[in-house]
Amino acid sequence: MASLISDTAPWKDLKSHVGEIEKTHLRDLMNDAHRCHSLMLEFDGLFLDYSRQCATVDTMSKLFSLAEAAHLKEKINSMFSGEHINSTEDRSVLHVALRAAKDTTINSDGKNVVPDVWQVLDKIKEFSDKVRNGSWVGATGKALTNVIAIGIGGSFLGPLFVHTALQTDPEASKTAGGRQLRFLANVDPVDVARNISGLDPETTLVVVVSKTFTTAETMLNARTLREWISSALGPQAVSKHMVAVSTNLKLVEKFGIDPNNAFAFWDWVGGRYSVCSAVGVLPLSLQYGFSVVEKFLIGARSIDQHFQSTPFEKNIPVLLGLLSVWNVSFLGYPARAILPYTQALEKLAPHIQQVSMESNGKGVSIDGVRLPFEAGEIDFGEPGTNGQHSFYQLIHQGRVIPCDFIGIVKSQQPVYLRDEVVNNHDELMSNFFAQPDALAYGKTPEQLQSENVAPHLVPHKTFTGNRPSLSILLPSLDAYRIGQV
Ligand SMILES: O=P(O)(O)OC[C@H]1O[C@](O)(CO)[C@@H](O)[C@@H]1O
């Protein structure tokens, strides 16, 4: 029988370490300045502070031993080198190739896939430029200023997240000027009604996004909008008003979409990781222009390189992954709250819900052996401060929920009011992170304010509960360097 990670010595060592940590109050952990400083790091505009996790430096070193026992480094290398790590479907897992630089070589089944990726990216650039500059027009000669992207799951949540994040970005909102991008996912006809409300088929382009091109909800919505277009403009209008993104180009053609207007991706892209393929890049380029979307790809590439090559002690995705394992499988905290303090990241939690919960939390190991421990967290979240007036009470006063607070260095849309502390002040944020001691457990807002720390940036009440744990992840919103961790 295949062995389980829970049979290894590092797992057992961590198990016996739990009692020690449970005896330690977070206040005491926070009073150890050396520990706090060593549990913070920065990469490319992302600042990670995990000093409020219920973990010591010793815990972290035990988690690194666990990563070694799990052959994590070898597994990362196997993924980047195109080995078939998706063993159930016998496929490579290469979403990282979707944002690789043109001159990179990434092989799947002996073939470098990067030229194919760039062929599609170039085609998207050309097509979206034509639609945006009015050289591709609708059946009646009018410019197509509105896009409805039909798709569900990974063919919806990633693109919606990035769209929501870009909407108020100064550069992106300028390049989007006068254009609309909407997403139709639900099979409920109410979603159709909402999507077409106020739109004219003459000026609307529909993008059908489906990896398989068989998903029931998506195909019904595609047929509904095909009817909406052809009943208004005639069946011949479909070729000008409908395009597709899929790995199944045969079914695209069968549906009646010109294969020349189809944008391919590949079976080595998992649906939930497909935002950097044509799934996200096409609708987003139609809305914002390819050059804006390319910056998102470059940000994702940067975190990929960091993930691939940085030692685990400084590797943000690896650290967050190990802390998840620690919280869920050892400390027994089943949930994780994702709490971005910016409305621009409003759709981050639903995106991460799919990315994480469709992947992790299985009851069996990769070899089909039943797990004797819980795996994978239940993700939920809302932007602050809205969540504070909703479910934070349970977190303050009830069960322990590890919280990932996400702050921002610089707001997309700053507001400056004399004598007011608002959560976009660069200087306050720099002070906030320049003085970790000022974040010490249990300080009052007044104390923090006297130390020049914006009190409502410090959800201090969450530090006063029994054993809360949290990380603060600080993205530079200029580049949306989120990547798929
Ligand atoms: O892109 P498709 O093939 O329409 O699939 C949509 C979604 O359905 C799932 O396959 C399962 O629900 C997701 O993984 C995927 O993102």
PDB file of C-alpha atoms in Angstrom, residues 4 26 101 110 120-121 153 205 223 311 321 357 359 367 395 415 439 452:
ATOM      1  CA  LEU A   4       0.996   8.582   3.373  1.00  0.00           C
ATOM      2  CA  LEU A  26      -0.240  34.778  20.517  1.00  0.00           C
ATOM      3  CA  ALA A 101       8.333  34.872 -21.987  1.00  0.00           C
ATOM      4  CA  GLY A 110       8.471  16.501 -26.017  1.00  0.00           C
ATOM      5  CA  VAL A 120      -2.725  32.618 -29.653  1.00  0.00           C
ATOM      6  CA  LEU A 121      -1.658  35.709 -27.677  1.00  0.00           C
ATOM      7  CA  GLY A 153     -16.314  28.008 -13.070  1.00  0.00           C
ATOM      8  CA  LEU A 205     -19.824  40.767 -29.238  1.00  0.00           C
ATOM      9  CA  ARG A 223     -27.672  29.064 -27.634  1.00  0.00           C
ATOM     10  CA  PRO A 311      14.378  28.690  -1.303  1.00  0.00           C
ATOM     11  CA  GLY A 321       0.782  26.575   1.449  1.00  0.00           C
ATOM     12  CA  MET A 357     -11.377  24.112  -3.078  1.00  0.00           C
ATOM     13  CA  SER A 359      -8.068  21.236  -6.015  1.00  0.00           C
ATOM     14  CA  ASP A 367      -2.830   7.151  -4.660  1.00  0.00           C
ATOM     15  CA  ILE A 395     -14.216  35.522  14.280  1.00  0.00           C
ATOM     16  CA  VAL A 415      -9.144  60.253  -1.388  1.00  0.00           C
ATOM     17  CA  LEU A 439       1.508  46.100  15.646  1.00  0.00           C
ATOM     18  CA  ASN A 452       1.214  57.136  13.291  1.00  0.00           C
TER      19      ASN A 452
END
